[in-house]
C-alpha cells in the first residue's frame, strides 16, 4: 500500500477573478496560481504565449560590442563549449551565427574524460598557439579564473568572452566581458536561462544584422528541457515556440534523428525532448566525446548527417546497455546488503563502472527511494562520483562537509559531481552518511505528492483535457497537473508484457472512467477495499482511432472510513 504523503494545494478565491477576466475555467486559473502565476497580466501571458519583458543582462552591451567588432573584422574565433545537451546545442547555435556573419570559426567540444568540465589548460595552450582573435566560451568558463589568466599571459591581445549560466565563484575570471544570468537580479526574466537560450537572448535583445535567432528555436527548447531549467515565464515562451518549430518544420538533422529513433515530431512535447531527443544528444558526451553531436547539428550534407545519426543512435544504445549493466550490479549490491536502504543517504560504489553513466543510475535510485544518492566508480587509484538529491536536501552542502576526502567537487543543490583517490572511498562514505544524518530527519525521506486539486470524475472530458493542455509544456517548475478523487475501483487487471501495469475502471456517482497505472501491480495488490483515493493526471487514450478521456494513475490508497 502507498506510503506517499499527499499535499494538496488550498483553493484560492483569486482563481474565480482570474477565470472571469480571462474567460477560462476556474480550475485552469487555480492551476496557474499553484504555479505562482499570481497576477492577471502574468496569467494572460501564460495562456496567450506572449512575452514582452526584454531587459539587458549585466555586461551584455559590452560583450555584444566585442562580438560586433569581431564580426566587422571577420575575425578568427574559437568557441569552447561543454559535453552535455545544452553545451552542444549552444555551441552549434553560436558557431552557425558567427559563421553566417562572416567570421572564421573553430569550435572545441570538450571530451568528458580527457578534457574534463570547463576550460582545459592544455587546450588553452593550443588556442594561444593557433593565434585566434577571440575565445568565446559557452556553457562554461565562469569558474576558470586560472585557465583564462594563463591564456591572457600567452596571448595578451586575444579577446576572451564568457557566456555561461552556472553558479558564479566569488572571484570572476579576468575576461573582456562576462554575461551570466546569475549576475542579474533574482527577478530578471533571463535569470534561469540555459546557455542555448542565453545565446538567443543576447542576439535577440542586442541584434546584429544578418543574425536570425528564430532559426534556432528548436535547439533552444531542447537545451532548456534537457538542462532541466524551469518551464515558467520566459523559459516557457522559448520552449513553446521551439516545440511548435519541431512539430511543424523540424530541421533536417532533427528530422533524420527522430525518424531513426521512431519519434513522431508532429506530436512533440517537452517529454519528447526529455525522454527521446535529449538522451540521444547526451549519449556521446556521456560516453566521452560529444563532437559527433555538434558536427551533426552543423552538417548540411545529408549523407554525412545520416551517418552521424546512425552513430549517435548506436552510442545511445551503448549508453543504455552500460547503464542497465551498472543498475544490475547496484540491485545485486542492495539485495546482498538490504541495510543500505535504511540509511538516510544511499552510497554505492563499483570498480570499472562507467564514470559518465553513473549519474543516470543515481537519478533512478533517487526516484525509487526518495533519498540522496552517491555513486562512485573507481579504476585503480582514480575514482569519480555522481550525486543526486531530493528537494530540501542540499547535496552541494553535504559534499562540502566531506570535502577533505575529495580532490574536486562541484554542482548545485540537487546534482553534483566529484573526484577522489580510491583509497579515500571508505572514509568519504562514512563522512557522507554522517552529513546526511545531520541534514535530514525522517520526514525528508518520505515520498510526497503535490496535488493541485480535487476533481470530480464527471468533469473529466476531452474538452476539459484540452483546457488543461493550455498550460503545457509541462516539466520542471510547471508540472503536469495532478488531481485526486474519492472513487470506487470496480476493475483492476494486470496488463503489459511483465504484467506490472494495471488497467483500472473507476466509478463515482454516475460517472465511469478508465485509467492506466504504470508499474503499480504491487501497490494495487495490497489494497483490500473497492473504495479508494486515487491521484491522477488526465490524458487522452487513442484506441483504434477513437479518442477517449482516461486517468493516468500516479498513486492509489485504500479509503479510510
JSON list of N, CA and C in Angstrom, two decimals, residues 39-94:
[
{"chain": "A", "resi": 39, "resn": "UNK", "atom": "N", "xyz": [-0.75, 37.13, -11.04]},
{"chain": "A", "resi": 39, "resn": "UNK", "atom": "CA", "xyz": [-1.44, 38.34, -11.47]},
{"chain": "A", "resi": 39, "resn": "UNK", "atom": "C", "xyz": [-2.19, 38.06, -12.77]},
{"chain": "A", "resi": 40, "resn": "UNK", "atom": "N", "xyz": [-3.18, 38.90, -13.06]},
{"chain": "A", "resi": 40, "resn": "UNK", "atom": "CA", "xyz": [-3.95, 38.74, -14.29]},
{"chain": "A", "resi": 40, "resn": "UNK", "atom": "C", "xyz": [-3.05, 38.92, -15.51]},
{"chain": "A", "resi": 41, "resn": "UNK", "atom": "N", "xyz": [-2.11, 39.86, -15.43]},
{"chain": "A", "resi": 41, "resn": "UNK", "atom": "CA", "xyz": [-1.18, 40.10, -16.55]},
{"chain": "A", "resi": 41, "resn": "UNK", "atom": "C", "xyz": [-0.34, 38.86, -16.81]},
{"chain": "A", "resi": 42, "resn": "UNK", "atom": "N", "xyz": [0.23, 38.28, -15.75]},
{"chain": "A", "resi": 42, "resn": "UNK", "atom": "CA", "xyz": [1.06, 37.09, -15.92]},
{"chain": "A", "resi": 42, "resn": "UNK", "atom": "C", "xyz": [0.23, 35.91, -16.41]},
{"chain": "A", "resi": 43, "resn": "UNK", "atom": "N", "xyz": [-1.01, 35.79, -15.91]},
{"chain": "A", "resi": 43, "resn": "UNK", "atom": "CA", "xyz": [-1.87, 34.70, -16.34]},
{"chain": "A", "resi": 43, "resn": "UNK", "atom": "C", "xyz": [-2.23, 34.84, -17.82]},
{"chain": "A", "resi": 44, "resn": "UNK", "atom": "N", "xyz": [-2.47, 36.07, -18.25]},
{"chain": "A", "resi": 44, "resn": "UNK", "atom": "CA", "xyz": [-2.78, 36.31, -19.66]},
{"chain": "A", "resi": 44, "resn": "UNK", "atom": "C", "xyz": [-1.60, 35.95, -20.54]},
{"chain": "A", "resi": 45, "resn": "UNK", "atom": "N", "xyz": [-0.39, 36.32, -20.10]},
{"chain": "A", "resi": 45, "resn": "UNK", "atom": "CA", "xyz": [0.82, 35.96, -20.85]},
{"chain": "A", "resi": 45, "resn": "UNK", "atom": "C", "xyz": [0.98, 34.44, -20.91]},
{"chain": "A", "resi": 46, "resn": "UNK", "atom": "N", "xyz": [0.65, 33.78, -19.80]},
{"chain": "A", "resi": 46, "resn": "UNK", "atom": "CA", "xyz": [0.78, 32.32, -19.72]},
{"chain": "A", "resi": 46, "resn": "UNK", "atom": "C", "xyz": [-0.14, 31.65, -20.73]},
{"chain": "A", "resi": 47, "resn": "UNK", "atom": "N", "xyz": [-1.37, 32.14, -20.84]},
{"chain": "A", "resi": 47, "resn": "UNK", "atom": "CA", "xyz": [-2.35, 31.49, -21.71]},
{"chain": "A", "resi": 47, "resn": "UNK", "atom": "C", "xyz": [-2.21, 31.90, -23.18]},
{"chain": "A", "resi": 48, "resn": "UNK", "atom": "N", "xyz": [-1.70, 33.10, -23.44]},
{"chain": "A", "resi": 48, "resn": "UNK", "atom": "CA", "xyz": [-1.60, 33.58, -24.82]},
{"chain": "A", "resi": 48, "resn": "UNK", "atom": "C", "xyz": [-0.20, 33.40, -25.40]},
{"chain": "A", "resi": 49, "resn": "UNK", "atom": "N", "xyz": [0.73, 32.88, -24.60]},
{"chain": "A", "resi": 49, "resn": "UNK", "atom": "CA", "xyz": [2.08, 32.61, -25.09]},
{"chain": "A", "resi": 49, "resn": "UNK", "atom": "C", "xyz": [2.78, 33.86, -25.62]},
{"chain": "A", "resi": 50, "resn": "UNK", "atom": "N", "xyz": [2.58, 34.96, -24.90]},
{"chain": "A", "resi": 50, "resn": "UNK", "atom": "CA", "xyz": [3.27, 36.20, -25.27]},
{"chain": "A", "resi": 50, "resn": "UNK", "atom": "C", "xyz": [4.32, 36.53, -24.21]},
{"chain": "A", "resi": 51, "resn": "UNK", "atom": "N", "xyz": [5.33, 37.28, -24.63]},
{"chain": "A", "resi": 51, "resn": "UNK", "atom": "CA", "xyz": [6.34, 37.74, -23.68]},
{"chain": "A", "resi": 51, "resn": "UNK", "atom": "C", "xyz": [6.80, 39.13, -24.10]},
{"chain": "A", "resi": 52, "resn": "UNK", "atom": "N", "xyz": [6.82, 40.08, -23.15]},
{"chain": "A", "resi": 52, "resn": "UNK", "atom": "CA", "xyz": [7.14, 41.46, -23.52]},
{"chain": "A", "resi": 52, "resn": "UNK", "atom": "C", "xyz": [8.18, 42.10, -22.61]},
{"chain": "A", "resi": 53, "resn": "UNK", "atom": "N", "xyz": [8.91, 41.30, -21.84]},
{"chain": "A", "resi": 53, "resn": "UNK", "atom": "CA", "xyz": [9.96, 41.85, -20.97]},
{"chain": "A", "resi": 53, "resn": "UNK", "atom": "C", "xyz": [11.33, 41.40, -21.48]},
{"chain": "A", "resi": 54, "resn": "UNK", "atom": "N", "xyz": [12.13, 42.36, -21.95]},
{"chain": "A", "resi": 54, "resn": "UNK", "atom": "CA", "xyz": [13.42, 42.02, -22.55]},
{"chain": "A", "resi": 54, "resn": "UNK", "atom": "C", "xyz": [14.53, 42.95, -22.04]},
{"chain": "A", "resi": 55, "resn": "UNK", "atom": "N", "xyz": [14.70, 43.09, -20.73]},
{"chain": "A", "resi": 55, "resn": "UNK", "atom": "CA", "xyz": [15.80, 43.95, -20.24]},
{"chain": "A", "resi": 55, "resn": "UNK", "atom": "C", "xyz": [17.16, 43.31, -20.52]},
{"chain": "A", "resi": 56, "resn": "UNK", "atom": "N", "xyz": [18.16, 44.16, -20.75]},
{"chain": "A", "resi": 56, "resn": "UNK", "atom": "CA", "xyz": [19.51, 43.66, -20.99]},
{"chain": "A", "resi": 56, "resn": "UNK", "atom": "C", "xyz": [20.08, 43.05, -19.71]},
{"chain": "A", "resi": 57, "resn": "UNK", "atom": "N", "xyz": [20.97, 42.12, -19.88]},
{"chain": "A", "resi": 57, "resn": "UNK", "atom": "CA", "xyz": [21.68, 41.50, -18.76]},
{"chain": "A", "resi": 57, "resn": "UNK", "atom": "C", "xyz": [22.92, 42.31, -18.40]},
{"chain": "A", "resi": 58, "resn": "UNK", "atom": "N", "xyz": [23.43, 42.15, -17.18]},
{"chain": "A", "resi": 58, "resn": "UNK", "atom": "CA", "xyz": [24.68, 42.84, -16.83]},
{"chain": "A", "resi": 58, "resn": "UNK", "atom": "C", "xyz": [25.79, 42.47, -17.81]},
{"chain": "A", "resi": 59, "resn": "UNK", "atom": "N", "xyz": [26.52, 43.48, -18.25]},
{"chain": "A", "resi": 59, "resn": "UNK", "atom": "CA", "xyz": [27.68, 43.34, -19.16]},
{"chain": "A", "resi": 59, "resn": "UNK", "atom": "C", "xyz": [27.29, 42.95, -20.58]},
{"chain": "A", "resi": 60, "resn": "UNK", "atom": "N", "xyz": [25.99, 42.90, -20.86]},
{"chain": "A", "resi": 60, "resn": "UNK", "atom": "CA", "xyz": [25.57, 42.46, -22.20]},
{"chain": "A", "resi": 60, "resn": "UNK", "atom": "C", "xyz": [26.01, 43.44, -23.29]},
{"chain": "A", "resi": 61, "resn": "UNK", "atom": "N", "xyz": [25.84, 44.73, -23.05]},
{"chain": "A", "resi": 61, "resn": "UNK", "atom": "CA", "xyz": [26.21, 45.71, -24.06]},
{"chain": "A", "resi": 61, "resn": "UNK", "atom": "C", "xyz": [27.69, 45.62, -24.40]},
{"chain": "A", "resi": 62, "resn": "UNK", "atom": "N", "xyz": [28.52, 45.44, -23.36]},
{"chain": "A", "resi": 62, "resn": "UNK", "atom": "CA", "xyz": [29.96, 45.33, -23.57]},
{"chain": "A", "resi": 62, "resn": "UNK", "atom": "C", "xyz": [30.30, 44.07, -24.37]},
{"chain": "A", "resi": 63, "resn": "UNK", "atom": "N", "xyz": [29.72, 42.94, -23.99]},
{"chain": "A", "resi": 63, "resn": "UNK", "atom": "CA", "xyz": [30.02, 41.69, -24.69]},
{"chain": "A", "resi": 63, "resn": "UNK", "atom": "C", "xyz": [29.56, 41.74, -26.14]},
{"chain": "A", "resi": 64, "resn": "UNK", "atom": "N", "xyz": [28.37, 42.26, -26.40]},
{"chain": "A", "resi": 64, "resn": "UNK", "atom": "CA", "xyz": [27.87, 42.31, -27.77]},
{"chain": "A", "resi": 64, "resn": "UNK", "atom": "C", "xyz": [28.63, 43.33, -28.61]},
{"chain": "A", "resi": 65, "resn": "UNK", "atom": "N", "xyz": [29.17, 44.36, -27.97]},
{"chain": "A", "resi": 65, "resn": "UNK", "atom": "CA", "xyz": [30.03, 45.31, -28.70]},
{"chain": "A", "resi": 65, "resn": "UNK", "atom": "C", "xyz": [31.30, 44.60, -29.17]},
{"chain": "A", "resi": 66, "resn": "UNK", "atom": "N", "xyz": [31.86, 43.75, -28.32]},
{"chain": "A", "resi": 66, "resn": "UNK", "atom": "CA", "xyz": [33.03, 42.96, -28.72]},
{"chain": "A", "resi": 66, "resn": "UNK", "atom": "C", "xyz": [32.68, 42.04, -29.90]},
{"chain": "A", "resi": 67, "resn": "UNK", "atom": "N", "xyz": [31.51, 41.38, -29.83]},
{"chain": "A", "resi": 67, "resn": "UNK", "atom": "CA", "xyz": [31.13, 40.49, -30.92]},
{"chain": "A", "resi": 67, "resn": "UNK", "atom": "C", "xyz": [30.90, 41.27, -32.22]},
{"chain": "A", "resi": 68, "resn": "UNK", "atom": "N", "xyz": [30.28, 42.45, -32.12]},
{"chain": "A", "resi": 68, "resn": "UNK", "atom": "CA", "xyz": [30.09, 43.28, -33.31]},
{"chain": "A", "resi": 68, "resn": "UNK", "atom": "C", "xyz": [31.44, 43.65, -33.94]},
{"chain": "A", "resi": 69, "resn": "UNK", "atom": "N", "xyz": [32.42, 44.01, -33.10]},
{"chain": "A", "resi": 69, "resn": "UNK", "atom": "CA", "xyz": [33.75, 44.35, -33.61]},
{"chain": "A", "resi": 69, "resn": "UNK", "atom": "C", "xyz": [34.41, 43.14, -34.27]},
{"chain": "A", "resi": 70, "resn": "UNK", "atom": "N", "xyz": [34.24, 41.97, -33.68]},
{"chain": "A", "resi": 70, "resn": "UNK", "atom": "CA", "xyz": [34.81, 40.75, -34.27]},
{"chain": "A", "resi": 70, "resn": "UNK", "atom": "C", "xyz": [34.15, 40.46, -35.62]},
{"chain": "A", "resi": 71, "resn": "UNK", "atom": "N", "xyz": [32.85, 40.68, -35.72]},
{"chain": "A", "resi": 71, "resn": "UNK", "atom": "CA", "xyz": [32.14, 40.48, -36.98]},
{"chain": "A", "resi": 71, "resn": "UNK", "atom": "C", "xyz": [32.62, 41.47, -38.03]},
{"chain": "A", "resi": 72, "resn": "UNK", "atom": "N", "xyz": [32.78, 42.73, -37.61]},
{"chain": "A", "resi": 72, "resn": "UNK", "atom": "CA", "xyz": [33.22, 43.77, -38.55]},
{"chain": "A", "resi": 72, "resn": "UNK", "atom": "C", "xyz": [34.59, 43.43, -39.15]},
{"chain": "A", "resi": 73, "resn": "UNK", "atom": "N", "xyz": [35.44, 42.77, -38.39]},
{"chain": "A", "resi": 73, "resn": "UNK", "atom": "CA", "xyz": [36.80, 42.43, -38.84]},
{"chain": "A", "resi": 73, "resn": "UNK", "atom": "C", "xyz": [36.90, 41.00, -39.36]},
{"chain": "A", "resi": 74, "resn": "UNK", "atom": "N", "xyz": [35.74, 40.30, -39.47]},
{"chain": "A", "resi": 74, "resn": "UNK", "atom": "CA", "xyz": [35.72, 38.90, -39.91]},
{"chain": "A", "resi": 74, "resn": "UNK", "atom": "C", "xyz": [36.81, 38.11, -39.18]},
{"chain": "A", "resi": 75, "resn": "UNK", "atom": "N", "xyz": [36.74, 38.18, -37.88]},
{"chain": "A", "resi": 75, "resn": "UNK", "atom": "CA", "xyz": [37.80, 37.66, -37.01]},
{"chain": "A", "resi": 75, "resn": "UNK", "atom": "C", "xyz": [37.84, 36.13, -37.00]},
{"chain": "A", "resi": 76, "resn": "UNK", "atom": "N", "xyz": [38.97, 35.63, -36.54]},
{"chain": "A", "resi": 76, "resn": "UNK", "atom": "CA", "xyz": [39.14, 34.19, -36.30]},
{"chain": "A", "resi": 76, "resn": "UNK", "atom": "C", "xyz": [38.78, 33.92, -34.84]},
{"chain": "A", "resi": 77, "resn": "UNK", "atom": "N", "xyz": [37.80, 33.06, -34.62]},
{"chain": "A", "resi": 77, "resn": "UNK", "atom": "CA", "xyz": [37.24, 32.86, -33.29]},
{"chain": "A", "resi": 77, "resn": "UNK", "atom": "C", "xyz": [37.24, 31.38, -32.95]},
{"chain": "A", "resi": 78, "resn": "UNK", "atom": "N", "xyz": [37.55, 31.07, -31.70]},
{"chain": "A", "resi": 78, "resn": "UNK", "atom": "CA", "xyz": [37.38, 29.71, -31.17]},
{"chain": "A", "resi": 78, "resn": "UNK", "atom": "C", "xyz": [36.22, 29.72, -30.18]},
{"chain": "A", "resi": 79, "resn": "UNK", "atom": "N", "xyz": [35.23, 28.87, -30.41]},
{"chain": "A", "resi": 79, "resn": "UNK", "atom": "CA", "xyz": [34.12, 28.71, -29.48]},
{"chain": "A", "resi": 79, "resn": "UNK", "atom": "C", "xyz": [34.38, 27.45, -28.66]},
{"chain": "A", "resi": 80, "resn": "UNK", "atom": "N", "xyz": [34.31, 27.58, -27.34]},
{"chain": "A", "resi": 80, "resn": "UNK", "atom": "CA", "xyz": [34.60, 26.46, -26.43]},
{"chain": "A", "resi": 80, "resn": "UNK", "atom": "C", "xyz": [33.32, 26.13, -25.67]},
{"chain": "A", "resi": 81, "resn": "UNK", "atom": "N", "xyz": [32.80, 24.90, -25.85]},
{"chain": "A", "resi": 81, "resn": "UNK", "atom": "CA", "xyz": [31.52, 24.54, -25.26]},
{"chain": "A", "resi": 81, "resn": "UNK", "atom": "C", "xyz": [31.61, 23.55, -24.13]},
{"chain": "A", "resi": 82, "resn": "UNK", "atom": "N", "xyz": [30.62, 22.68, -24.04]},
{"chain": "A", "resi": 82, "resn": "UNK", "atom": "CA", "xyz": [30.55, 21.67, -22.99]},
{"chain": "A", "resi": 82, "resn": "UNK", "atom": "C", "xyz": [30.02, 20.39, -23.62]},
{"chain": "A", "resi": 83, "resn": "UNK", "atom": "N", "xyz": [30.05, 19.28, -22.86]},
{"chain": "A", "resi": 83, "resn": "UNK", "atom": "CA", "xyz": [29.71, 17.98, -23.44]},
{"chain": "A", "resi": 83, "resn": "UNK", "atom": "C", "xyz": [28.28, 17.55, -23.22]},
{"chain": "A", "resi": 84, "resn": "UNK", "atom": "N", "xyz": [27.46, 18.33, -22.53]},
{"chain": "A", "resi": 84, "resn": "UNK", "atom": "CA", "xyz": [26.07, 17.93, -22.33]},
{"chain": "A", "resi": 84, "resn": "UNK", "atom": "C", "xyz": [25.19, 18.53, -23.43]},
{"chain": "A", "resi": 85, "resn": "UNK", "atom": "N", "xyz": [23.86, 18.30, -23.34]},
{"chain": "A", "resi": 85, "resn": "UNK", "atom": "CA", "xyz": [22.96, 18.73, -24.41]},
{"chain": "A", "resi": 85, "resn": "UNK", "atom": "C", "xyz": [22.96, 20.25, -24.55]},
{"chain": "A", "resi": 86, "resn": "UNK", "atom": "N", "xyz": [22.91, 20.96, -23.45]},
{"chain": "A", "resi": 86, "resn": "UNK", "atom": "CA", "xyz": [22.95, 22.42, -23.51]},
{"chain": "A", "resi": 86, "resn": "UNK", "atom": "C", "xyz": [24.28, 22.89, -24.11]},
{"chain": "A", "resi": 87, "resn": "UNK", "atom": "N", "xyz": [25.35, 22.20, -23.78]},
{"chain": "A", "resi": 87, "resn": "UNK", "atom": "CA", "xyz": [26.66, 22.56, -24.30]},
{"chain": "A", "resi": 87, "resn": "UNK", "atom": "C", "xyz": [26.75, 22.39, -25.81]},
{"chain": "A", "resi": 88, "resn": "UNK", "atom": "N", "xyz": [26.25, 21.27, -26.33]},
{"chain": "A", "resi": 88, "resn": "UNK", "atom": "CA", "xyz": [26.37, 21.04, -27.78]},
{"chain": "A", "resi": 88, "resn": "UNK", "atom": "C", "xyz": [25.39, 21.90, -28.56]},
{"chain": "A", "resi": 89, "resn": "UNK", "atom": "N", "xyz": [24.18, 22.14, -28.04]},
{"chain": "A", "resi": 89, "resn": "UNK", "atom": "CA", "xyz": [23.23, 22.98, -28.77]},
{"chain": "A", "resi": 89, "resn": "UNK", "atom": "C", "xyz": [23.68, 24.43, -28.77]},
{"chain": "A", "resi": 90, "resn": "UNK", "atom": "N", "xyz": [24.15, 24.93, -27.65]},
{"chain": "A", "resi": 90, "resn": "UNK", "atom": "CA", "xyz": [24.61, 26.32, -27.60]},
{"chain": "A", "resi": 90, "resn": "UNK", "atom": "C", "xyz": [25.84, 26.52, -28.47]},
{"chain": "A", "resi": 91, "resn": "UNK", "atom": "N", "xyz": [26.73, 25.54, -28.50]},
{"chain": "A", "resi": 91, "resn": "UNK", "atom": "CA", "xyz": [27.90, 25.63, -29.37]},
{"chain": "A", "resi": 91, "resn": "UNK", "atom": "C", "xyz": [27.48, 25.69, -30.83]},
{"chain": "A", "resi": 92, "resn": "UNK", "atom": "N", "xyz": [26.56, 24.81, -31.23]},
{"chain": "A", "resi": 92, "resn": "UNK", "atom": "CA", "xyz": [26.11, 24.78, -32.62]},
{"chain": "A", "resi": 92, "resn": "UNK", "atom": "C", "xyz": [25.43, 26.09, -33.01]},
{"chain": "A", "resi": 93, "resn": "UNK", "atom": "N", "xyz": [24.60, 26.64, -32.13]},
{"chain": "A", "resi": 93, "resn": "UNK", "atom": "CA", "xyz": [23.92, 27.91, -32.42]},
{"chain": "A", "resi": 93, "resn": "UNK", "atom": "C", "xyz": [24.94, 29.03, -32.62]},
{"chain": "A", "resi": 94, "resn": "UNK", "atom": "N", "xyz": [25.87, 29.17, -31.68]},
{"chain": "A", "resi": 94, "resn": "UNK", "atom": "CA", "xyz": [26.83, 30.28, -31.73]},
{"chain": "A", "resi": 94, "resn": "UNK", "atom": "C", "xyz": [27.77, 30.15, -32.92]}
]
